CSV table of C-alpha atoms in Angstrom, one decimal:
chain,number,residue,atom,x,y,z
E,1,MET,CA,0.0,0.0,0.0
E,2,ARG,CA,2.5,2.8,-1.3
E,3,PHE,CA,2.2,5.8,-4.3
E,4,THR,CA,2.4,9.4,-6.0
E,5,PRO,CA,2.0,10.4,-9.7
E,6,LEU,CA,4.6,12.1,-11.9
E,7,ALA,CA,3.3,14.5,-14.6
E,8,LEU,CA,5.0,13.1,-17.7
E,9,ALA,CA,4.2,13.2,-21.4
E,10,LEU,CA,3.2,9.8,-22.8
E,11,VAL,CA,5.5,8.5,-25.5
E,12,LEU,CA,4.6,4.9,-26.2
E,13,ALA,CA,5.9,2.5,-28.9
E,14,ALA,CA,5.0,-1.1,-29.6
E,15,CYS,CA,7.6,-3.7,-28.6
E,16,GLY,CA,7.5,-6.6,-31.0
E,17,PRO,CA,7.7,-10.0,-29.2
E,18,ALA,CA,9.7,-11.6,-32.0
E,19,ASP,CA,13.0,-10.1,-30.9
E,20,GLU,CA,12.5,-10.8,-27.2
E,21,ARG,CA,11.6,-14.5,-27.0
E,22,GLY,CA,13.8,-17.1,-25.5
E,23,ALA,CA,15.9,-14.8,-23.4
E,24,PRO,CA,16.7,-15.7,-19.8
E,25,ALA,CA,15.8,-13.4,-17.0
E,26,THR,CA,17.7,-10.3,-17.6
E,27,GLN,CA,17.8,-6.7,-16.3
E,28,THR,CA,18.8,-3.7,-18.4
E,29,THR,CA,20.0,-0.5,-16.9
E,30,PRO,CA,17.4,2.3,-17.5
E,31,SER,CA,18.3,5.8,-18.7
E,32,ALA,CA,20.7,7.4,-16.4
E,33,THR,CA,18.6,10.4,-15.5
E,34,ALA,CA,18.0,11.4,-11.9
E,35,PRO,CA,14.5,10.3,-11.1
E,36,ARG,CA,12.4,11.7,-8.3
E,37,GLY,CA,10.7,9.2,-6.1
E,38,PRO,CA,9.9,5.6,-7.3
E,39,ASP,CA,10.0,4.9,-11.0
E,40,ASN,CA,6.8,4.4,-12.9
E,41,LEU,CA,6.9,0.9,-14.4
E,42,MET,CA,4.6,-1.4,-16.4
E,43,LEU,CA,4.6,-5.2,-16.0
E,44,ARG,CA,3.4,-7.0,-19.1
E,45,ILE,CA,2.9,-10.8,-19.1
E,46,SER,CA,1.8,-12.8,-22.1
E,47,ARG,CA,-1.9,-13.7,-21.4
E,48,VAL,CA,-1.1,-17.3,-22.3
E,49,GLY,CA,1.9,-17.3,-20.0
E,50,GLY,CA,5.6,-17.7,-20.9
E,51,GLU,CA,7.3,-14.3,-21.0
E,52,ALA,CA,7.1,-11.3,-18.6
E,53,ARG,CA,8.6,-7.9,-19.3
E,54,VAL,CA,8.9,-4.7,-17.3
E,55,TYR,CA,9.0,-1.4,-19.2
E,56,GLY,CA,9.8,2.1,-18.0
E,57,TYR,CA,6.6,4.2,-18.1
E,58,PRO,CA,5.7,6.2,-20.1
E,59,ARG,CA,8.5,5.2,-22.5
E,60,LEU,CA,7.4,1.6,-23.2
E,61,ASP,CA,10.1,1.1,-25.8
E,62,THR,CA,12.7,0.0,-23.2
E,63,VAL,CA,12.6,-3.3,-21.4
E,64,VAL,CA,14.3,-3.0,-18.0
E,65,TRP,CA,13.6,-6.6,-16.8
E,66,ARG,CA,12.4,-9.9,-18.3
E,67,ALA,CA,11.8,-13.5,-17.4
E,68,VAL,CA,10.5,-16.6,-19.0
E,69,GLY,CA,8.4,-19.5,-17.8
E,70,VAL,CA,5.8,-17.2,-16.1
E,71,PRO,CA,2.4,-18.7,-15.4
E,72,ALA,CA,-0.5,-17.1,-17.3
E,73,PRO,CA,-2.1,-14.4,-15.1
E,74,GLN,CA,-5.7,-13.7,-14.1
E,75,ARG,CA,-5.5,-10.9,-11.5
E,76,VAL,CA,-2.9,-9.2,-9.3
E,77,LEU,CA,-3.2,-9.6,-5.5
E,78,ALA,CA,-0.5,-7.2,-4.2
E,79,PHE,CA,3.0,-5.9,-4.7
E,80,ASP,CA,5.8,-6.2,-2.1
E,81,ASP,CA,8.0,-3.2,-2.8
E,82,GLU,CA,10.6,-4.2,-0.3
E,83,ALA,CA,11.2,-7.7,-1.5
E,84,GLY,CA,10.3,-6.9,-5.2
E,85,ILE,CA,7.6,-9.5,-5.5
E,86,ILE,CA,4.3,-9.3,-7.3
E,87,THR,CA,1.8,-12.0,-6.2
E,88,TYR,CA,-1.1,-12.8,-8.5
E,89,VAL,CA,-3.7,-15.4,-9.3
E,90,SER,CA,-2.8,-17.5,-12.3
E,91,ALA,CA,-5.3,-18.4,-15.1
E,92,ALA,CA,-5.5,-21.9,-13.4
E,93,GLY,CA,-6.7,-20.3,-10.2
E,94,LEU,CA,-3.4,-20.9,-8.3
E,95,ALA,CA,-1.3,-18.4,-6.4
E,96,ALA,CA,1.8,-17.3,-8.4
E,97,ARG,CA,4.5,-14.7,-8.1
E,98,VAL,CA,7.1,-12.8,-10.0
E,99,GLU,CA,10.3,-12.1,-8.1
E,100,PHE,CA,12.2,-9.2,-9.7
E,101,ARG,CA,15.3,-9.5,-7.6
E,102,LEU,CA,15.7,-13.2,-8.3
E,103,GLY,CA,14.7,-12.9,-11.9
E,104,SER,CA,12.2,-15.7,-11.6
E,105,ALA,CA,8.5,-16.5,-11.6
E,106,GLY,CA,6.4,-19.5,-10.6
E,107,LEU,CA,3.6,-20.9,-8.5
E,108,VAL,CA,3.5,-20.2,-4.8
E,109,SER,CA,1.5,-23.4,-4.0
E,110,LYS,CA,-0.2,-26.1,-6.0
E,111,SER,CA,-3.1,-26.1,-3.5
E,112,ARG,CA,-6.3,-25.1,-5.2
E,113,LEU,CA,-7.7,-22.4,-3.0
E,114,THR,CA,-10.6,-19.9,-3.5
E,115,GLY,CA,-10.8,-16.3,-2.3
E,116,LEU,CA,-7.1,-15.7,-2.6
E,117,ALA,CA,-5.9,-12.5,-0.9
E,118,SER,CA,-2.6,-10.8,0.1
E,119,ALA,CA,-1.9,-7.6,1.9
E,120,ASP,CA,1.8,-7.3,1.5
E,121,GLY,CA,2.5,-9.1,-1.8
E,122,SER,CA,4.5,-11.9,-0.2
E,123,THR,CA,2.1,-13.7,2.2
E,124,THR,CA,-1.0,-15.3,0.5
E,125,TYR,CA,-4.2,-16.5,2.2
E,126,GLY,CA,-6.9,-18.6,0.6
E,127,ILE,CA,-9.8,-20.9,1.5
E,128,ALA,CA,-9.6,-24.7,1.1
E,129,ALA,CA,-12.5,-26.9,-0.1
E,130,ASP,CA,-13.3,-27.8,3.5
E,131,GLY,CA,-13.7,-24.1,4.6
E,132,ALA,CA,-10.3,-24.0,6.3
E,133,VAL,CA,-8.0,-21.0,5.8
E,134,GLU,CA,-4.4,-21.7,4.5
E,135,ARG,CA,-1.4,-19.4,4.4
E,136,SER,CA,1.8,-19.6,2.3
E,137,GLY,CA,4.7,-17.3,2.2
E,138,PRO,CA,8.0,-16.3,3.9
E,139,ARG,CA,6.6,-16.9,7.4
E,140,GLY,CA,5.8,-20.5,6.4
E,141,SER,CA,2.7,-22.5,5.8
E,142,TRP,CA,-0.2,-22.3,8.2
E,143,ARG,CA,-3.8,-23.7,8.4
E,144,TRP,CA,-6.8,-22.8,10.5
E,145,LYS,CA,-10.3,-24.4,10.6
E,146,PRO,CA,-12.8,-21.7,11.8
E,147,PRO,CA,-16.0,-22.7,13.7
E,148,MET,CA,-17.9,-22.4,10.4
E,149,PRO,CA,-16.6,-22.6,6.9
E,150,ALA,CA,-14.8,-19.4,5.8
E,151,ARG,CA,-16.2,-17.4,2.9
E,152,ALA,CA,-13.7,-14.7,2.6
E,153,VAL,CA,-10.3,-13.6,4.1
E,154,PHE,CA,-9.0,-10.1,4.6
E,155,PRO,CA,-5.3,-9.9,5.5
E,156,GLN,CA,-4.4,-6.7,7.5
E,157,ALA,CA,-1.4,-4.5,7.5
E,158,ASP,CA,-0.7,-5.3,11.1
E,159,ALA,CA,-0.3,-9.0,10.3
E,160,THR,CA,-3.7,-10.0,11.7
E,161,LEU,CA,-6.3,-11.7,9.6
E,162,LEU,CA,-10.1,-11.1,9.3
E,163,VAL,CA,-12.1,-14.1,8.3
E,164,LEU,CA,-15.8,-13.9,7.1
E,165,GLY,CA,-18.1,-16.9,7.8
E,166,GLU,CA,-21.8,-17.6,8.1
E,167,ARG,CA,-24.0,-19.1,10.8
E,168,ARG,CA,-27.8,-19.5,11.1
E,169,GLY,CA,-28.7,-16.8,8.5
E,170,GLU,CA,-26.1,-14.2,9.7
E,171,SER,CA,-22.5,-13.5,9.1
E,172,VAL,CA,-19.6,-13.3,11.5
E,173,VAL,CA,-16.1,-11.8,11.2
E,174,TRP,CA,-13.3,-13.3,13.3
E,175,ARG,CA,-10.0,-11.7,13.9
E,176,ILE,CA,-6.9,-13.9,14.6
E,177,ARG,CA,-3.2,-13.3,14.5
E,178,PRO,CA,-1.4,-16.2,12.7
E,179,PRO,CA,0.3,-18.5,13.5
E,180,SER,CA,-2.0,-18.5,16.5
E,181,THR,CA,-5.3,-20.1,15.9
E,182,ARG,CA,-7.0,-18.4,18.9
E,183,ILE,CA,-9.9,-16.1,18.0
E,184,ALA,CA,-8.9,-12.7,19.3
E,185,ASP,CA,-12.2,-10.9,18.6
E,186,SER,CA,-15.3,-11.2,16.5
E,187,VAL,CA,-18.4,-9.2,15.4
E,188,VAL,CA,-21.8,-10.5,14.1
E,189,LEU,CA,-23.4,-8.9,11.0
E,190,PRO,CA,-26.5,-9.4,8.9
E,191,LYS,CA,-26.0,-12.1,6.2
E,192,VAL,CA,-23.5,-10.7,3.7
E,193,ASP,CA,-23.8,-11.1,0.0
E,194,HIS,CA,-20.9,-13.1,-1.4
E,195,SER,CA,-19.6,-10.5,-3.8
E,196,LEU,CA,-20.3,-7.3,-1.9
E,197,ARG,CA,-17.3,-6.5,0.2
E,198,THR,CA,-14.4,-4.0,0.0
E,199,GLN,CA,-11.8,-2.8,2.4
E,200,VAL,CA,-9.8,0.4,2.6
E,201,GLY,CA,-7.6,1.4,5.5
E,202,ASP,CA,-9.3,0.5,8.8
E,203,ARG,CA,-12.8,0.0,7.4
E,204,LEU,CA,-14.3,-3.2,6.0
E,205,TYR,CA,-17.5,-2.5,4.0
E,206,LEU,CA,-20.1,-5.2,3.4
E,207,GLY,CA,-23.4,-5.4,1.6
E,208,SER,CA,-26.4,-7.3,2.8
E,209,GLY,CA,-29.5,-7.0,0.6
E,210,SER,CA,-30.2,-3.2,0.5
E,211,THR,CA,-28.1,-2.4,3.6
E,212,LEU,CA,-24.5,-1.3,3.7
E,213,THR,CA,-22.6,-1.9,7.0
E,214,GLY,CA,-19.0,-1.6,8.0
E,215,VAL,CA,-16.6,-2.9,10.5
E,216,ARG,CA,-13.8,-0.9,12.2
E,217,THR,CA,-11.0,-3.4,11.8
E,218,ARG,CA,-9.0,-2.1,14.8
E,219,THR,CA,-11.7,-2.3,17.3
E,220,MET,CA,-14.0,-4.8,15.6
E,221,GLU,CA,-17.0,-2.5,16.1
E,222,ARG,CA,-19.8,-2.1,13.6
E,223,THR,CA,-20.4,1.2,11.9
E,224,SER,CA,-23.9,2.7,11.4
E,225,THR,CA,-25.9,0.8,8.8
E,226,ILE,CA,-27.0,2.7,5.6
E,227,ASP,CA,-30.2,1.6,3.8
E,228,PHE,CA,-30.9,1.9,0.1
E,229,ASP,CA,-34.1,1.7,-1.9
E,230,ASP,CA,-32.9,-1.4,-3.9
E,231,SER,CA,-30.5,-4.3,-3.4
E,232,ILE,CA,-26.9,-3.4,-3.5
E,233,GLU,CA,-25.0,-4.8,-6.5
E,234,LEU,CA,-21.6,-3.1,-6.6
E,235,LEU,CA,-19.2,-1.6,-4.0
E,236,ALA,CA,-16.0,0.4,-4.5
E,237,ALA,CA,-14.1,2.7,-2.2
E,238,THR,CA,-11.5,5.5,-2.7
E,239,PRO,CA,-7.9,4.5,-1.7
E,240,SER,CA,-8.1,6.8,1.3
E,241,GLY,CA,-11.4,5.3,2.3
E,242,ASP,CA,-13.2,8.6,2.7
E,243,ARG,CA,-15.9,7.6,0.2
E,244,VAL,CA,-17.7,4.4,-0.7
E,245,PHE,CA,-19.5,4.2,-4.1
E,246,VAL,CA,-22.6,2.0,-4.2
E,247,VAL,CA,-24.6,0.8,-7.3
E,248,THR,CA,-28.1,-0.6,-6.6
E,249,GLN,CA,-30.2,-3.0,-8.7
E,250,LYS,CA,-32.5,-0.5,-10.4
E,251,ASP,CA,-30.8,2.9,-10.1
E,252,ASN,CA,-28.6,4.3,-12.9
E,253,ALA,CA,-26.8,6.7,-10.5
E,254,ILE,CA,-23.8,5.8,-8.3
E,255,GLN,CA,-24.6,6.6,-4.7
E,256,VAL,CA,-21.8,8.3,-2.7
E,257,VAL,CA,-21.4,7.4,1.0
E,258,ASP,CA,-19.3,9.5,3.3
E,259,ARG,CA,-17.2,7.4,5.6
E,260,TYR,CA,-17.0,10.0,8.4
E,261,ARG,CA,-20.6,11.0,8.4
E,262,GLU,CA,-21.7,7.4,7.8
E,263,ARG,CA,-24.5,8.4,5.4
E,264,ARG,CA,-25.2,9.1,1.8
E,265,THR,CA,-24.0,12.5,0.7
E,266,GLY,CA,-24.5,12.6,-3.0
E,267,GLU,CA,-24.8,10.7,-6.3
E,268,ILE,CA,-23.2,10.5,-9.7
E,269,ALA,CA,-25.8,10.4,-12.5
E,270,LEU,CA,-25.0,8.0,-15.3
E,271,PRO,CA,-26.7,7.5,-18.7
E,272,SER,CA,-27.3,3.8,-17.8
E,273,ARG,CA,-26.7,1.4,-14.9
E,274,ALA,CA,-23.1,0.4,-14.2
E,275,SER,CA,-22.3,-3.3,-14.2
E,276,ASP,CA,-18.7,-2.9,-12.8
E,277,LEU,CA,-16.6,-0.3,-11.0
E,278,ARG,CA,-12.9,0.2,-11.0
E,279,ILE,CA,-11.1,2.8,-8.8
E,280,ASP,CA,-7.9,4.6,-9.6
E,281,ALA,CA,-5.1,3.5,-7.2
E,282,LEU,CA,-4.4,7.2,-6.6
E,283,GLY,CA,-8.0,8.2,-6.2
E,284,ARG,CA,-8.3,10.5,-9.2
E,285,TYR,CA,-10.7,8.6,-11.4
E,286,LEU,CA,-13.5,6.1,-11.1
E,287,LEU,CA,-14.1,3.9,-14.2
E,288,ALA,CA,-17.7,2.5,-14.6
E,289,ARG,CA,-18.7,-0.1,-17.1
E,290,PRO,CA,-22.2,0.5,-18.6
E,291,ALA,CA,-24.3,-2.7,-18.5
E,292,GLY,CA,-24.1,-4.7,-21.7
E,293,ARG,CA,-21.5,-2.5,-23.4
E,294,ASP,CA,-17.7,-2.7,-24.1
E,295,SER,CA,-16.9,0.8,-22.9
E,296,ALA,CA,-16.0,2.7,-19.8
E,297,LEU,CA,-17.3,5.9,-18.3
E,298,VAL,CA,-14.5,8.1,-16.9
E,299,ILE,CA,-15.5,9.9,-13.7
E,300,ALA,CA,-13.3,12.6,-12.1
E,301,LEU,CA,-13.5,12.0,-8.4
E,302,GLY,CA,-12.4,15.5,-7.4
E,303,THR,CA,-15.7,16.9,-8.7
E,304,ASN,CA,-17.8,13.6,-9.3
E,305,ARG,CA,-18.0,14.8,-13.0
E,306,VAL,CA,-18.5,12.3,-15.8
E,307,VAL,CA,-15.7,13.2,-18.2
E,308,GLY,CA,-17.0,11.0,-21.0
E,309,ALA,CA,-17.2,7.5,-22.4
E,310,VAL,CA,-14.4,5.5,-24.1
E,311,ALA,CA,-14.5,2.2,-26.0
E,312,THR,CA,-12.7,-0.7,-24.4
E,313,SER,CA,-13.0,-4.3,-23.6
E,314,TRP,CA,-13.5,-4.9,-19.9
E,315,ARG,CA,-10.9,-7.3,-18.6
E,316,SER,CA,-9.4,-8.1,-15.2
E,317,ASP,CA,-6.4,-5.8,-16.1
E,318,LEU,CA,-7.8,-3.3,-18.5
E,319,PRO,CA,-9.0,-0.6,-18.5
E,320,PHE,CA,-6.9,1.1,-15.7
E,321,VAL,CA,-5.6,4.5,-14.8
E,322,ALA,CA,-1.9,4.9,-15.3
E,323,PRO,CA,0.4,6.7,-12.8
E,324,ASP,CA,0.3,9.9,-14.9
E,325,GLY,CA,-3.5,10.0,-15.1
E,326,GLY,CA,-3.7,8.4,-18.6
E,327,ILE,CA,-6.5,5.9,-19.2
E,328,ALA,CA,-5.2,2.6,-20.7
E,329,LEU,CA,-7.8,0.8,-22.8
E,330,ALA,CA,-8.0,-2.5,-24.7
E,331,GLN,CA,-9.2,-1.8,-28.2
E,332,GLY,CA,-9.1,-4.8,-30.5
E,333,ARG,CA,-5.5,-6.1,-30.7
E,334,ASP,CA,-4.0,-2.9,-29.3
E,335,VAL,CA,-3.8,-1.0,-26.0
E,336,VAL,CA,-4.6,2.7,-26.4
E,337,VAL,CA,-3.8,5.4,-23.8
E,338,MET,CA,-6.0,8.5,-23.6
E,339,ASP,CA,-5.6,11.6,-21.5
E,340,GLY,CA,-7.9,11.4,-18.5
E,341,GLU,CA,-9.3,14.9,-18.8
E,342,THR,CA,-9.6,15.4,-22.5
E,343,LEU,CA,-10.0,11.8,-23.6
E,344,HIS,CA,-7.7,12.5,-26.5
E,345,ARG,CA,-5.5,9.6,-27.7
E,346,THR,CA,-1.9,10.0,-26.6
E,347,ALA,CA,-0.5,6.6,-27.5
E,348,ASN,CA,-1.2,3.3,-29.2
E,349,VAL,CA,0.7,0.1,-28.4
E,350,VAL,CA,0.2,-2.2,-31.4
E,351,GLY,CA,-0.5,-5.8,-30.3
E,352,GLY,CA,-0.5,-4.8,-26.7
E,353,ALA,CA,-3.8,-6.5,-25.9
E,354,ALA,CA,-2.1,-9.9,-26.2
E,355,ASP,CA,-0.4,-9.1,-22.8
E,356,PHE,CA,-1.7,-8.7,-19.2
E,357,TRP,CA,-0.8,-5.2,-17.9
E,358,TYR,CA,0.0,-4.1,-14.4
E,359,PRO,CA,1.3,-0.6,-13.5
E,360,PHE,CA,3.4,-0.2,-10.4
E,361,ARG,CA,6.0,2.1,-8.8
E,362,TRP,CA,9.4,0.9,-7.6
E,363,THR,CA,13.1,2.0,-7.2
E,364,GLY,CA,14.5,-1.5,-7.5
E,365,PHE,CA,15.6,-1.4,-11.2
E,366,ARG,CA,17.8,1.6,-10.8
E,367,PRO,CA,21.6,1.0,-11.3
E,368,ARG,CA,23.6,0.7,-8.2
E,369,ASP,CA,25.5,3.9,-7.4
E,370,ALA,CA,29.2,3.2,-8.2
E,371,ARG,CA,30.3,5.4,-5.3
E,372,LEU,CA,28.9,2.7,-2.9
E,373,ASP,CA,31.6,0.2,-4.1
E,374,ARG,CA,34.6,2.6,-3.8
E,375,PRO,CA,37.0,2.0,-0.9
E,376,VAL,CA,36.8,4.6,1.8
E,377,GLU,CA,39.6,7.2,1.5
E,378,PHE,CA,40.7,9.5,4.3
E,379,GLY,CA,42.1,13.0,3.7
E,380,GLY,CA,45.7,14.1,4.5
E,381,PRO,CA,49.1,13.4,3.1
E,382,ARG,CA,50.2,9.9,2.2
E,383,ASP,CA,52.8,8.3,4.5
E,384,SER,CA,54.3,4.9,4.3
E,385,THR,CA,54.8,4.9,8.1
E,386,ALA,CA,52.0,3.2,10.0
E,387,ARG,CA,50.1,5.5,12.3
E,388,ARG,CA,47.6,4.9,15.0
E,389,ALA,CA,44.0,5.2,13.7
E,390,ASP,CA,43.1,7.9,16.1
E,391,SER,CA,46.2,10.1,15.6
E,392,ALA,CA,46.1,13.3,13.7
E,393,VAL,CA,47.9,13.4,10.3
E,394,ARG,CA,50.5,16.1,10.1
E,395,SER,CA,53.2,17.2,7.6
E,396,ASP,CA,56.8,17.2,9.0
E,397,SER,CA,56.8,21.0,8.8
E,398,THR,CA,53.9,21.4,11.2
E,399,PRO,CA,55.1,22.4,14.6
E,400,ARG,CA,53.9,20.3,17.5
E,401,GLY,CA,50.9,21.6,19.3
E,402,THR,CA,49.5,23.3,16.2
E,403,PRO,CA,45.9,22.2,15.7
E,404,VAL,CA,45.2,20.5,12.4
E,405,VAL,CA,42.4,22.4,10.5
E,406,ALA,CA,40.3,20.4,8.0
E,407,PRO,CA,40.2,22.0,4.6
E,408,ARG,CA,37.0,24.0,4.1
E,409,ASP,CA,34.6,22.7,1.5
E,410,THR,CA,34.1,25.6,-0.9
E,411,ALA,CA,31.3,23.8,-2.8
E,412,ALA,CA,27.7,25.1,-2.2
E,413,PRO,CA,25.9,22.8,0.2
E,414,SER,CA,23.4,20.5,-1.4
E,415,ARG,CA,19.9,20.5,-0.1
E,416,ALA,CA,19.1,17.4,1.8
E,417,THR,CA,16.5,15.1,0.3
E,418,GLN,CA,13.3,14.7,2.3
E,419,PHE,CA,10.5,12.2,2.1
E,420,THR,CA,6.9,12.7,3.2
E,421,VAL,CA,4.2,10.1,4.0
E,422,SER,CA,0.8,11.0,2.6
E,423,PHE,CA,-2.4,9.3,3.6
E,424,ALA,CA,-5.1,11.2,1.8
E,425,ALA,CA,-5.9,14.3,-0.2
E,426,LEU,CA,-9.4,15.6,0.6
E,427,LEU,CA,-11.6,18.5,-0.4
E,428,GLN,CA,-13.1,19.1,3.1
E,429,ALA,CA,-11.0,20.4,6.0
E,430,ASP,CA,-13.1,18.8,8.7
E,431,LYS,CA,-12.7,15.3,7.1
E,432,ALA,CA,-9.0,15.8,6.8
E,433,HIS,CA,-8.5,16.8,10.4
E,434,GLU,CA,-10.7,14.0,11.6
E,435,LEU,CA,-8.7,11.5,9.6
E,436,ALA,CA,-5.4,13.0,10.8
E,437,SER,CA,-6.4,12.6,14.5
E,438,GLU,CA,-6.9,8.9,13.9
E,439,ILE,CA,-3.4,8.3,12.4
E,440,HIS,CA,-0.5,7.6,14.8
E,441,ALA,CA,3.0,6.3,14.3
E,442,GLY,CA,5.1,6.1,17.4
E,443,ASN,CA,4.8,9.4,19.2
E,444,GLU,CA,3.7,11.2,16.1
E,445,THR,CA,0.1,12.2,15.0
E,446,ALA,CA,-0.6,13.0,11.4
E,447,ARG,CA,-1.3,16.6,10.5
E,448,VAL,CA,-3.1,18.5,7.7
E,449,VAL,CA,-1.3,20.7,5.1
E,450,THR,CA,-3.0,22.6,2.3
E,451,ALA,CA,-2.3,23.1,-1.4
E,452,THR,CA,-4.2,24.7,-4.3
E,453,ARG,CA,-4.9,22.8,-7.5
E,454,ASP,CA,-7.0,24.1,-10.3
E,455,GLY,CA,-8.4,26.8,-8.0
E,456,ALA,CA,-9.5,24.4,-5.3
E,457,THR,CA,-8.0,23.9,-1.9
E,458,ILE,CA,-6.7,20.4,-1.2
E,459,TYR,CA,-6.3,19.2,2.4
E,460,ARG,CA,-3.5,16.6,2.6
E,461,VAL,CA,-3.0,14.3,5.6
E,462,VAL,CA,0.7,13.7,6.1
E,463,LEU,CA,3.5,12.7,8.4
E,464,GLY,CA,7.1,13.9,8.0
E,465,PRO,CA,9.2,14.9,6.3
E,466,TYR,CA,11.9,12.3,7.0
E,467,SER,CA,15.6,12.2,5.9
E,468,SER,CA,15.3,8.8,4.1
E,469,ARG,CA,12.7,6.9,2.1
E,470,GLU,CA,13.3,3.9,4.4
E,471,GLU,CA,12.4,5.9,7.5
E,472,ALA,CA,9.3,7.2,5.7
E,473,GLU,CA,8.2,3.7,4.6
E,474,ARG,CA,8.7,2.5,8.2
E,475,VAL,CA,6.5,5.2,9.6
E,476,GLY,CA,3.8,4.5,6.9
E,477,ARG,CA,3.7,0.9,7.9
E,478,GLU,CA,3.5,1.7,11.6
E,479,ALA,CA,0.5,3.9,11.0
E,480,HIS,CA,-1.4,0.8,9.7
E,481,GLN,CA,-3.2,2.9,7.0
E,482,SER,CA,-3.1,3.1,3.3
E,483,TYR,CA,-0.3,5.5,2.4
E,484,TRP,CA,2.2,6.5,-0.2
E,485,VAL,CA,5.7,8.1,0.1
E,486,TYR,CA,6.8,11.0,-2.1
E,487,GLU,CA,10.1,12.8,-2.3
E,488,GLY,CA,10.0,16.4,-1.0
E,489,GLY,CA,8.5,18.3,1.9
E,490,PRO,CA,4.8,18.5,2.6
């Protein structure tokens, strides 16, 4: 859970597969420019399996990594940006992974599990045929048989696990901390529809008939229930979790639920009912699929405005919103990218629809700084005579008792790089301050900073800045909230 966009021009070119097949896992050094923050990257895997390639984005004409023998993909579960691992569900329904640092890919387990889920990209949970929950990953295998068969699993950022089950016409959510099998807490809910559940941050939203309810995952308390006129059919939430989007059976509009007020606060009118929703990972756009059509409605979430409709096949990977705000679409054999605001075509990747696409951001493909491998050199005159390590180095002409003054560095001091942890960018100050008061890491509490964009004031919930990306990432993880790290001050 980690991200921020770069405003870059899209220059895409098709990469023919004929000149890339049969190569072993390799890594190519990208262009030696000084990037800011993580690099925007695009993983492309042949939809029938075999070869995987990573391209720099938006320049899709340079392969920075590749591997062969990759299982055919169905959907991505999560990306572990520390280990450099993407875990996904294969076309055969098995958990698989791509390991960039090792240059390899393969199945995680041959166990046929349903409801596969991962919070960190390395540890995978699923449900066995007998309703037991199984885990595989670096912490080892683990299995737990709940009191009733499990229907869904929700791994949490704090290494706990929420498990959804049913009993006597109602649903129950258990919380456990693997490898322990002791139930730490639970909450009872109305019977939950199998497909109506979504989690963002510390809220788990569940649909039951025409009622939306939620669970605060830290305290296992139920939120207020929200009733709709018809049965709920679709749920989606913003990455920050401040809004939940609900589509009901007979209504063309998308209902907007405010997380903090715990009630409906608006709606987005559509020309026809949506049959699927897909949220931008950075919370800028919502993509809605009109029922019975191969197209997508692009909705700007800052204003809840329908920008327009674009033609696209609706797959598990496409359409999606790219890191720079472009909308990637599957049109026939090609993948087309359009500007999110104007819907003007900016690029066309010929034959790109034959691949499975996944955008991500990472620093792991950057070349190692050669200065890290240089031996340490200490200033002062060379002398073949061994000296004590803690003695001062002097020339023979320096009188005893004269202090040695280090040479002054006449170069202009460079500005220290800073990194900020961002949790949300909201349009209402009260919501931002309320969210900030709930976010803690160590002795720190998040704060709100303001910025102006397109004439509107944006309230950003942040921690930091910090002197290194590693420290900022550590603070983000300690906060147990969705976050992303960007280079620079708040």
